[in-house]
Short mmCIF file of C-alpha atoms in Angstrom, two decimals:
data_model
loop_
_atom_site.label_atom_id
_atom_site.label_comp_id
_atom_site.label_asym_id
_atom_site.label_seq_id
_atom_site.Cartn_x
_atom_site.Cartn_y
_atom_site.Cartn_z
CA MET A 1 6.26 8.05 -27.49
CA THR A 2 2.85 6.58 -28.46
CA ASP A 3 3.26 3.01 -27.38
CA LEU A 4 4.07 1.14 -24.18
CA LYS A 5 7.58 -0.12 -25.14
CA ALA A 6 8.71 3.69 -25.98
CA VAL A 7 7.57 4.55 -22.34
CA ALA A 8 9.41 1.36 -20.90
CA ARG A 9 12.66 2.64 -22.89
CA ALA A 10 12.37 6.27 -21.67
CA ALA A 11 11.94 4.78 -18.29
CA ARG A 12 15.14 2.64 -18.48
CA GLU A 13 17.19 5.43 -20.15
CA PHE A 14 16.18 7.90 -17.48
CA ALA A 15 17.56 5.39 -14.89
CA GLU A 16 20.68 4.76 -17.04
CA ASP A 17 21.57 8.27 -17.58
CA ARG A 18 21.59 8.95 -13.69
CA ASP A 19 22.97 5.68 -12.94
CA TRP A 20 20.10 4.79 -10.93
CA GLU A 21 19.87 1.32 -12.00
CA GLN A 22 21.74 0.00 -9.03
CA PHE A 23 18.82 1.03 -7.10
CA HIS A 24 16.40 -0.81 -9.24
CA THR A 25 16.15 -4.31 -7.83
CA PRO A 26 12.91 -6.11 -7.40
CA LYS A 27 12.32 -5.40 -3.87
CA ASN A 28 13.20 -1.45 -4.00
CA LEU A 29 10.97 -1.14 -7.06
CA THR A 30 8.32 -3.22 -5.07
CA MET A 31 8.53 -0.87 -2.29
CA ALA A 32 8.67 2.45 -4.58
CA LEU A 33 5.22 1.16 -6.14
CA ALA A 34 3.62 0.47 -3.01
CA GLY A 35 4.42 4.14 -1.98
CA GLU A 36 3.19 5.50 -5.16
CA ALA A 37 -0.29 3.35 -4.81
CA GLY A 38 -0.11 5.09 -1.39
CA GLU A 39 -0.08 8.37 -2.76
CA LEU A 40 -2.54 7.66 -5.28
CA ALA A 41 -5.03 6.70 -2.42
CA ALA A 42 -4.05 9.46 -0.29
CA GLU A 43 -5.22 11.94 -3.36
CA LEU A 44 -8.90 10.56 -2.72
CA GLN A 45 -8.75 9.49 0.70
CA TRP A 46 -11.00 12.37 2.26
CA LEU A 47 -13.15 12.85 -0.73
CA THR A 48 -16.81 11.56 -1.28
CA ASP A 49 -17.62 9.49 -4.03
CA ALA A 50 -18.81 12.38 -6.11
CA GLU A 51 -15.97 14.65 -5.26
CA ALA A 52 -13.71 11.67 -6.27
CA TRP A 53 -15.54 11.54 -9.81
CA ALA A 54 -15.30 15.15 -10.23
CA ALA A 55 -11.68 15.16 -9.06
CA THR A 56 -10.38 12.73 -11.24
CA THR A 57 -12.30 13.60 -14.50
CA THR A 58 -12.54 17.12 -14.54
CA THR A 59 -9.35 19.16 -16.20
CA GLY A 60 -7.60 20.94 -13.33
CA ALA A 61 -4.97 20.55 -10.46
CA ALA A 62 -6.52 17.58 -8.80
CA GLN A 63 -6.79 15.44 -12.08
CA ASP A 64 -3.24 16.30 -13.00
CA ARG A 65 -1.93 15.26 -9.50
CA PHE A 66 -4.12 11.89 -10.09
CA ALA A 67 -2.43 11.57 -13.60
CA ALA A 68 1.14 11.90 -12.03
CA GLU A 69 0.48 9.18 -9.43
CA MET A 70 -0.90 6.95 -11.71
CA ALA A 71 2.19 7.52 -14.20
CA ASN A 72 4.39 6.90 -11.19
CA VAL A 73 2.80 3.42 -10.84
CA LEU A 74 3.05 2.79 -14.32
CA ILE A 75 6.85 3.76 -14.70
CA TYR A 76 7.75 1.73 -11.47
CA LEU A 77 5.66 -1.34 -13.18
CA LEU A 78 7.67 -1.11 -16.30
CA ARG A 79 10.99 -0.95 -14.48
CA LEU A 80 9.97 -4.12 -12.82
CA SER A 81 9.14 -5.57 -16.41
CA ASP A 82 12.32 -4.34 -17.64
CA ILE A 83 14.83 -5.82 -15.06
CA THR A 84 12.50 -9.16 -14.41
CA GLY A 85 12.06 -9.82 -18.12
CA ILE A 86 8.37 -10.52 -17.17
CA ASP A 87 6.19 -9.38 -20.44
CA LEU A 88 3.35 -6.97 -18.73
CA LEU A 89 0.89 -7.05 -21.31
CA ALA A 90 1.38 -10.92 -21.80
CA ALA A 91 0.87 -11.24 -18.06
CA ALA A 92 -2.21 -9.08 -18.14
CA GLN A 93 -3.59 -11.30 -21.03
CA THR A 94 -3.20 -14.64 -18.88
CA LYS A 95 -4.73 -12.87 -15.78
CA LEU A 96 -7.78 -12.02 -17.75
CA ALA A 97 -8.05 -15.33 -18.96
CA THR A 98 -7.71 -16.85 -15.53
CA ASN A 99 -10.29 -14.43 -14.07
CA ALA A 100 -12.59 -15.30 -16.89
CA GLU A 101 -12.63 -18.85 -15.53
CA ARG A 102 -12.56 -18.04 -11.66
CA TYR A 103 -15.71 -15.73 -12.29
CA PRO A 104 -17.83 -16.98 -14.82
CA VAL A 105 -20.37 -14.70 -16.22
CA GLU A 106 -23.51 -16.34 -15.17
CA LEU A 107 -22.49 -16.85 -11.68
CA SER A 108 -20.79 -13.40 -10.80
CA ARG A 109 -23.19 -10.99 -12.65
CA GLY A 110 -23.52 -7.80 -10.42
CA THR A 111 -22.43 -9.95 -7.22
CA ALA A 112 -19.67 -7.92 -5.36
CA ALA A 113 -19.90 -10.43 -2.49
CA LYS A 114 -18.76 -13.12 -4.56
CA TYR A 115 -16.24 -10.73 -6.36
CA THR A 116 -14.84 -9.72 -2.89
CA ASP A 117 -14.67 -13.43 -1.29
CA LEU A 118 -13.29 -15.10 -4.50
CA ASN A 119 -10.64 -12.48 -5.35
CA MET B 1 -3.80 -8.50 -27.43
CA THR B 2 -0.86 -6.78 -28.58
CA ASP B 3 -0.98 -3.51 -27.22
CA LEU B 4 -2.12 -1.56 -24.22
CA LYS B 5 -5.57 -0.38 -25.64
CA ALA B 6 -6.26 -4.01 -26.76
CA VAL B 7 -5.56 -4.95 -22.93
CA ALA B 8 -7.58 -1.77 -21.57
CA ARG B 9 -10.72 -2.90 -23.89
CA ALA B 10 -10.34 -6.82 -22.73
CA ALA B 11 -10.24 -5.37 -18.89
CA ARG B 12 -13.71 -3.25 -19.72
CA GLU B 13 -15.38 -5.60 -21.15
CA PHE B 14 -14.51 -8.07 -18.36
CA ALA B 15 -16.30 -5.92 -16.25
CA GLU B 16 -19.12 -5.04 -18.54
CA ASP B 17 -19.98 -9.01 -19.08
CA ARG B 18 -20.15 -9.37 -15.06
CA ASP B 19 -22.33 -6.00 -14.66
CA TRP B 20 -19.40 -5.10 -12.55
CA GLU B 21 -19.08 -1.43 -13.80
CA GLN B 22 -20.69 -0.19 -10.81
CA PHE B 23 -18.06 -1.14 -8.39
CA HIS B 24 -15.36 0.39 -10.57
CA THR B 25 -15.43 4.04 -9.13
CA PRO B 26 -12.37 6.03 -8.49
CA LYS B 27 -12.06 5.32 -4.85
CA ASN B 28 -12.86 1.80 -5.13
CA LEU B 29 -10.49 1.10 -7.87
CA THR B 30 -7.65 3.15 -6.03
CA MET B 31 -8.39 0.94 -2.95
CA ALA B 32 -7.97 -2.45 -5.13
CA LEU B 33 -4.75 -1.25 -6.80
CA ALA B 34 -3.35 -0.45 -3.39
CA GLY B 35 -4.51 -4.03 -2.31
CA GLU B 36 -2.75 -5.68 -5.23
CA ALA B 37 0.24 -3.63 -4.74
CA GLY B 38 0.48 -4.62 -1.28
CA GLU B 39 0.40 -8.44 -2.78
CA LEU B 40 3.00 -7.66 -4.96
CA ALA B 41 5.31 -6.37 -2.37
CA ALA B 42 3.72 -9.75 -0.17
CA GLU B 43 5.72 -11.82 -2.83
CA LEU B 44 9.15 -10.73 -2.03
CA GLN B 45 8.79 -9.68 1.56
CA TRP B 46 10.67 -12.32 3.49
CA LEU B 47 13.28 -12.97 0.86
CA THR B 48 17.03 -11.65 0.41
CA ASP B 49 17.59 -9.42 -2.41
CA ALA B 50 19.31 -12.64 -4.32
CA GLU B 51 16.34 -14.67 -3.50
CA ALA B 52 14.09 -11.96 -4.80
CA TRP B 53 16.32 -11.85 -8.14
CA ALA B 54 16.16 -15.56 -8.31
CA ALA B 55 12.27 -15.52 -7.89
CA THR B 56 11.41 -12.81 -10.46
CA THR B 57 13.96 -13.67 -13.14
CA THR B 58 13.68 -17.48 -12.96
CA THR B 59 10.86 -19.14 -14.86
CA GLY B 60 8.53 -21.11 -12.40
CA ALA B 61 5.73 -20.68 -9.77
CA ALA B 62 7.23 -17.77 -8.00
CA GLN B 63 7.65 -15.76 -11.06
CA ASP B 64 4.30 -16.37 -12.22
CA ARG B 65 2.54 -15.16 -8.88
CA PHE B 66 4.52 -12.20 -9.05
CA ALA B 67 3.52 -11.43 -12.74
CA ALA B 68 -0.04 -11.97 -12.00
CA GLU B 69 0.49 -9.57 -9.22
CA MET B 70 1.92 -7.05 -11.35
CA ALA B 71 -0.73 -7.70 -14.06
CA ASN B 72 -3.40 -7.04 -11.31
CA VAL B 73 -1.92 -3.58 -10.73
CA LEU B 74 -1.59 -2.72 -14.48
CA ILE B 75 -5.37 -4.03 -14.95
CA TYR B 76 -6.79 -1.53 -12.16
CA LEU B 77 -4.53 1.24 -13.72
CA LEU B 78 -6.10 0.71 -16.95
CA ARG B 79 -9.76 0.45 -15.48
CA LEU B 80 -8.68 3.93 -13.66
CA SER B 81 -7.69 5.21 -16.92
CA ASP B 82 -10.89 4.00 -18.93
CA ILE B 83 -13.27 5.36 -16.20
CA THR B 84 -11.38 8.85 -15.64
CA GLY B 85 -10.54 9.42 -19.46
CA ILE B 86 -6.72 9.98 -18.13
CA ASP B 87 -4.35 9.22 -20.89
CA LEU B 88 -1.90 6.67 -19.01
CA LEU B 89 1.06 6.71 -21.52
CA ALA B 90 0.56 10.64 -21.83
CA ALA B 91 0.49 10.90 -18.21
CA ALA B 92 3.57 8.78 -17.85
CA GLN B 93 5.22 10.84 -20.78
CA THR B 94 4.47 14.34 -18.92
CA LYS B 95 6.07 12.41 -15.55
CA LEU B 96 9.41 11.83 -17.10
CA ALA B 97 9.81 15.07 -18.64
CA THR B 98 8.74 16.44 -15.25
CA ASN B 99 11.36 14.29 -13.38
CA ALA B 100 14.09 15.18 -15.71
CA GLU B 101 13.83 18.71 -14.92
CA ARG B 102 13.66 17.73 -11.26
CA TYR B 103 16.42 15.39 -11.30
CA PRO B 104 19.07 16.74 -13.72
CA VAL B 105 21.34 14.19 -14.88
CA GLU B 106 24.76 15.82 -13.65
CA LEU B 107 23.49 16.50 -9.92
CA SER B 108 21.66 13.26 -9.42
CA ARG B 109 24.30 10.79 -11.03
CA GLY B 110 24.37 7.71 -8.88
CA THR B 111 22.91 9.68 -5.71
CA ALA B 112 20.32 7.66 -3.64
CA ALA B 113 19.90 10.38 -1.04
CA LYS B 114 19.32 13.20 -3.22
CA TYR B 115 16.94 11.00 -5.09
CA THR B 116 15.10 10.18 -1.84
CA ASP B 117 15.00 13.55 -0.34
CA LEU B 118 13.94 15.01 -3.78
CA ASN B 119 11.24 12.20 -4.70
CA MET C 1 -0.06 10.05 27.36
CA THR C 2 1.39 6.69 28.36
CA ASP C 3 -0.98 3.99 27.24
CA LEU C 4 -2.69 3.00 24.11
CA LYS C 5 -5.91 4.49 25.24
CA ALA C 6 -4.65 7.67 25.89
CA VAL C 7 -3.44 8.29 22.53
CA ALA C 8 -6.68 6.91 21.14
CA ARG C 9 -8.42 9.38 22.85
CA ALA C 10 -6.07 12.41 22.12
CA ALA C 11 -6.41 11.09 18.09
CA ARG C 12 -10.33 11.20 18.65
CA GLU C 13 -10.26 14.68 20.51
CA PHE C 14 -7.96 15.88 17.46
CA ALA C 15 -10.51 14.94 15.18
CA GLU C 16 -13.57 16.15 16.91
CA ASP C 17 -11.86 19.47 17.53
CA ARG C 18 -11.62 20.35 13.87
CA ASP C 19 -14.73 18.45 12.98
CA TRP C 20 -13.28 15.80 11.08
CA GLU C 21 -15.20 13.20 11.92
CA GLN C 22 -17.15 13.40 8.94
CA PHE C 23 -14.30 12.44 6.92
CA HIS C 24 -13.27 9.16 9.32
CA THR C 25 -15.45 6.40 7.66
CA PRO C 26 -14.14 2.91 7.31
CA LYS C 27 -13.14 3.37 3.91
CA ASN C 28 -11.32 6.88 4.06
CA LEU C 29 -9.30 5.47 7.21
CA THR C 30 -8.50 2.43 5.31
CA MET C 31 -7.21 4.37 2.38
CA ALA C 32 -5.56 6.76 4.62
CA LEU C 33 -3.79 3.98 6.34
CA ALA C 34 -2.64 2.62 3.18
CA GLY C 35 -1.16 5.74 2.28
CA GLU C 36 0.88 6.07 5.59
CA ALA C 37 1.77 2.23 4.89
CA GLY C 38 3.11 3.46 1.55
CA GLU C 39 5.22 6.56 2.78
CA LEU C 40 6.95 4.31 5.20
CA ALA C 41 7.91 2.11 2.62
CA ALA C 42 8.97 5.19 0.75
CA GLU C 43 11.31 6.10 3.32
CA LEU C 44 13.48 2.97 2.76
CA GLN C 45 12.71 2.42 -0.78
CA TRP C 46 16.41 3.15 -2.32
CA LEU C 47 18.36 1.87 0.93
CA THR C 48 20.37 -1.40 1.08
CA ASP C 49 19.43 -3.50 4.12
CA ALA C 50 22.60 -1.94 5.85
CA GLU C 51 21.56 1.77 5.11
CA ALA C 52 17.96 0.94 6.22
CA TRP C 53 19.14 -0.50 9.67
CA ALA C 54 21.25 2.51 10.02
CA ALA C 55 18.44 5.02 9.07
CA THR C 56 15.99 3.52 11.67
CA THR C 57 18.00 2.54 14.62
CA THR C 58 20.43 5.94 14.48
CA THR C 59 19.29 9.02 16.31
CA GLY C 60 18.66 11.58 13.72
CA ALA C 61 16.24 13.10 10.87
CA ALA C 62 15.81 9.81 9.21
CA GLN C 63 14.73 7.92 12.21
CA ASP C 64 12.53 10.87 12.96
CA ARG C 65 10.87 10.62 9.74
CA PHE C 66 10.75 6.94 9.94
CA ALA C 67 9.09 7.29 13.44
CA ALA C 68 6.32 9.92 12.33
CA GLU C 69 5.32 7.66 9.50
CA MET C 70 4.85 4.63 12.04
CA ALA C 71 3.00 7.14 14.02
CA ASN C 72 0.71 7.95 11.16
CA VAL C 73 -0.30 4.47 10.76
CA LEU C 74 -0.83 3.54 14.28
CA ILE C 75 -3.18 6.81 14.77
CA TYR C 76 -5.12 5.77 11.67
CA LEU C 77 -5.56 2.13 13.23
CA LEU C 78 -6.75 3.99 16.32
CA ARG C 79 -9.07 5.86 14.70
CA LEU C 80 -10.61 2.72 12.75
CA SER C 81 -10.62 0.99 16.12
CA ASP C 82 -12.73 3.95 17.54
CA ILE C 83 -15.20 4.19 14.87
CA THR C 84 -15.93 0.54 14.51
CA GLY C 85 -15.41 -0.74 18.06
CA ILE C 86 -13.04 -3.14 17.20
CA ASP C 87 -10.48 -3.72 20.00
CA LEU C 88 -7.11 -3.56 18.96
CA LEU C 89 -5.16 -5.29 21.23
CA ALA C 90 -7.81 -8.22 21.67
CA ALA C 91 -7.54 -8.71 17.95
CA ALA C 92 -3.78 -8.71 18.10
CA GLN C 93 -3.84 -11.26 20.81
CA THR C 94 -6.42 -13.43 18.71
CA LYS C 95 -4.31 -13.05 15.56
CA LEU C 96 -1.06 -14.28 17.41
CA ALA C 97 -3.22 -17.23 18.91
CA THR C 98 -4.39 -18.06 15.07
CA ASN C 99 -0.65 -17.85 14.11
CA ALA C 100 0.31 -20.13 16.63
CA GLU C 101 -1.65 -22.67 15.26
CA ARG C 102 -1.10 -22.15 11.59
CA TYR C 103 2.63 -22.13 12.27
CA PRO C 104 3.64 -24.78 14.61
CA VAL C 105 7.17 -24.10 16.01
CA GLU C 106 8.62 -27.55 15.02
CA LEU C 107 7.38 -27.03 11.53
CA SER C 108 8.28 -23.52 11.10
CA ARG C 109 11.52 -22.75 12.35
CA GLY C 110 13.89 -21.01 10.16
CA THR C 111 11.76 -21.45 7.26
CA ALA C 112 11.24 -18.55 5.48
CA ALA C 113 9.50 -20.44 2.48
CA LYS C 114 6.92 -22.00 4.18
CA TYR C 115 6.07 -18.88 6.21
CA THR C 116 5.86 -16.91 2.58
CA ASP C 117 3.69 -19.65 1.41
CA LEU C 118 1.43 -20.22 4.15
CA ASN C 119 1.14 -16.61 5.37
CA MET D 1 -2.06 -9.36 27.64
CA THR D 2 -4.06 -6.27 28.45
CA ASP D 3 -1.56 -3.78 27.05
CA LEU D 4 0.72 -2.82 23.87
CA LYS D 5 3.90 -3.63 25.62
CA ALA D 6 2.59 -7.36 26.39
CA VAL D 7 1.48 -7.48 22.54
CA ALA D 8 4.84 -6.44 21.77
CA ARG D 9 6.36 -9.06 23.86
CA ALA D 10 4.09 -11.88 22.83
CA ALA D 11 4.68 -11.02 19.05
CA ARG D 12 8.40 -10.96 19.74
CA GLU D 13 8.38 -14.34 21.17
CA PHE D 14 6.46 -15.67 18.28
CA ALA D 15 9.19 -14.59 16.04
CA GLU D 16 11.97 -15.89 18.45
CA ASP D 17 10.32 -19.41 18.93
CA ARG D 18 10.21 -19.85 15.03
CA ASP D 19 14.07 -18.31 14.32
CA TRP D 20 12.01 -15.55 12.14
CA GLU D 21 14.13 -12.80 13.67
CA GLN D 22 16.47 -12.98 10.78
CA PHE D 23 13.43 -12.34 8.17
CA HIS D 24 12.22 -9.16 10.40
CA THR D 25 14.71 -6.51 8.94
CA PRO D 26 13.57 -2.76 8.70
CA LYS D 27 12.73 -3.24 4.83
CA ASN D 28 10.97 -6.58 5.19
CA LEU D 29 8.79 -5.55 7.82
CA THR D 30 8.02 -2.45 6.07
CA MET D 31 7.01 -4.52 2.85
CA ALA D 32 4.86 -6.95 5.32
CA LEU D 33 3.15 -3.85 6.71
CA ALA D 34 2.35 -2.52 3.44
CA GLY D 35 0.91 -5.84 2.17
CA GLU D 36 -1.06 -5.88 5.26
CA ALA D 37 -2.15 -2.37 4.73
CA GLY D 38 -3.37 -3.66 1.25
CA GLU D 39 -5.27 -6.61 2.84
CA LEU D 40 -6.99 -4.12 4.95
CA ALA D 41 -8.05 -2.05 1.97
CA ALA D 42 -9.15 -5.24 -0.15
CA GLU D 43 -11.77 -6.04 2.50
CA LEU D 44 -13.81 -2.98 1.79
CA GLN D 45 -12.86 -2.39 -1.80
CA TRP D 46 -16.07 -3.04 -3.59
CA LEU D 47 -18.41 -2.11 -0.61
CA THR D 48 -20.51 1.19 -0.65
CA ASP D 49 -20.16 3.43 2.59
CA ALA D 50 -22.93 2.03 3.99
CA GLU D 51 -21.83 -1.56 3.29
CA ALA D 52 -18.64 -0.53 4.84
CA TRP D 53 -19.75 0.64 7.84
CA ALA D 54 -21.97 -2.35 8.56
CA ALA D 55 -19.26 -4.92 7.48
CA THR D 56 -16.95 -3.34 10.36
CA THR D 57 -19.23 -2.65 13.07
CA THR D 58 -21.46 -5.66 12.78
CA THR D 59 -20.35 -8.76 14.64
CA GLY D 60 -19.37 -11.38 12.22
CA ALA D 61 -17.20 -12.88 9.69
CA ALA D 62 -16.79 -9.88 7.83
CA GLN D 63 -15.97 -8.08 11.31
CA ASP D 64 -13.61 -10.84 12.09
CA ARG D 65 -11.51 -10.61 8.97
CA PHE D 66 -11.08 -6.70 9.08
CA ALA D 67 -10.01 -7.14 12.80
CA ALA D 68 -7.53 -9.59 11.90
CA GLU D 69 -6.16 -7.40 9.16
CA MET D 70 -6.03 -4.37 11.62
CA ALA D 71 -4.14 -6.88 13.98
CA ASN D 72 -1.76 -7.74 11.33
CA VAL D 73 -0.72 -4.15 10.85
CA LEU D 74 -0.51 -3.68 14.36
CA ILE D 75 1.79 -6.45 14.98
CA TYR D 76 4.28 -5.52 12.06
CA LEU D 77 4.19 -2.04 13.79
CA LEU D 78 5.23 -3.27 17.08
CA ARG D 79 8.06 -5.44 15.47
CA LEU D 80 9.44 -2.30 13.67
CA SER D 81 9.21 -0.81 17.20
CA ASP D 82 10.87 -3.51 18.80
CA ILE D 83 13.89 -4.03 16.10
CA THR D 84 14.56 0.00 15.55
CA GLY D 85 14.16 0.86 19.28
CA ILE D 86 11.49 3.24 18.05
CA ASP D 87 8.85 4.40 20.90
CA LEU D 88 5.65 3.81 18.88
CA LEU D 89 3.62 5.80 21.50
CA ALA D 90 6.02 8.67 22.15
CA ALA D 91 6.26 8.99 18.24
CA ALA D 92 2.15 9.26 18.20
CA GLN D 93 2.41 11.78 20.98
CA THR D 94 4.85 13.84 18.95
CA LYS D 95 3.05 13.55 15.58
CA LEU D 96 -0.06 14.82 17.31
CA ALA D 97 1.55 17.56 18.52
CA THR D 98 2.78 18.60 15.49
CA ASN D 99 -0.38 18.07 13.47
CA ALA D 100 -1.82 20.43 16.40
CA GLU D 101 0.20 23.22 14.84
CA ARG D 102 0.33 22.19 11.11
CA TYR D 103 -3.77 22.23 11.38
CA PRO D 104 -4.91 24.98 13.79
CA VAL D 105 -8.51 24.34 14.91
CA GLU D 106 -10.01 27.58 13.90
CA LEU D 107 -8.37 27.19 10.22
CA SER D 108 -9.02 23.57 9.78
CA ARG D 109 -12.70 23.04 10.98
CA GLY D 110 -14.46 21.03 8.71
CA THR D 111 -12.05 21.67 5.83
CA ALA D 112 -11.47 18.41 3.72
CA ALA D 113 -9.70 20.28 1.12
CA LYS D 114 -7.28 22.35 3.39
CA TYR D 115 -6.56 18.81 5.22
CA THR D 116 -5.83 17.02 2.18
CA ASP D 117 -3.50 19.78 0.85
CA LEU D 118 -1.52 20.21 3.67
CA ASN D 119 -1.30 16.40 4.89
#
């Protein structure tokens, strides 16, 4: 399972095998994704920046938990892509192109304020 | 840009070109991902299930907005993967294997309640 | 403990007693609130609309869990209010007044599309 | 409008006046709350801790935006409370009592790790 399509296929088969496709509607998967994004945030919520770097970059239980939450977000993104027919990689490519126009290199360099305001 | 690694590389270069890597810490990217997950939910929040299916599966402005929010979530996942060294596809593969043990096919078939309780 | 100020005071004392005020920074509490909002969504994510109405309006374990997640969101809102000095009730009053201007009754009646677009 | 009940009543009347109660289902309001929690996080996502303290505690546009997002979260909590009959203040009181048992003062003092693990 070395590419995104293989993971998407495995996630679909997982749902099919359990007859869970009935639960995988756009609204339900979007709620599930928001739930997993919340769990990802919860992993780091009380840590200092230094502790969060250590937790996410050092092999161990904390990194494994963080990786599992990242995986959950990806799996729900892939399920959403699968049921809607939206091409996730093409959408990301389009978005990066749009962002490149919105944030010209010269005007955006090192400017968090502008980034935040325009985002 | 046909695979996940190419998108991850483009997202990194986008940040590098603007000197935005300084903002891309584990906590900041996790907050940004939660923000985008919230915007994804906001796209569908007042729609009926039927309207949400139509909005996300019919070519048009609503689908484009939804795809752009999905892209934002993916881009922040890829940035997190890049700065932490966590292999996103391997993490998803591990998570699907864990879930297969937690939710045996025979016990889980069509059972939303169990799915919710164990999740 | 019959009003919002008493709950806010109790939440502050809970943190003080455990020396947890050091963790209650604006960013950390905002991440924690996002985490609890995600758990709230997770309670309903696989339910139909009818099941979600039943789960949240019928006395029982599901309603208790939902109420506890609502409580968590409120507690973090109150902690944010406490550390920033932002008056939560005044902010809500201001926001409702702003919304009344943005969504005039005559133009907004029963119009989900407009609501979504302007929101 | 000096107490929580008055704000809850104003939020309900706002919805009634626009015939928006039809959109205020448990699932929809939960998605909307997650969306607003995401916007709250987005206000602080690229700021350092010091910048986030300044943004949220100094009178000005950034604090006003943050207060408005906090207000949005509260308004959706109150709408959820209103449609489900869940008493928000009682739920918070119950939750603080539960937390006091889960996190005994002596064992929890200043311990972020324990806080995170048990949470």
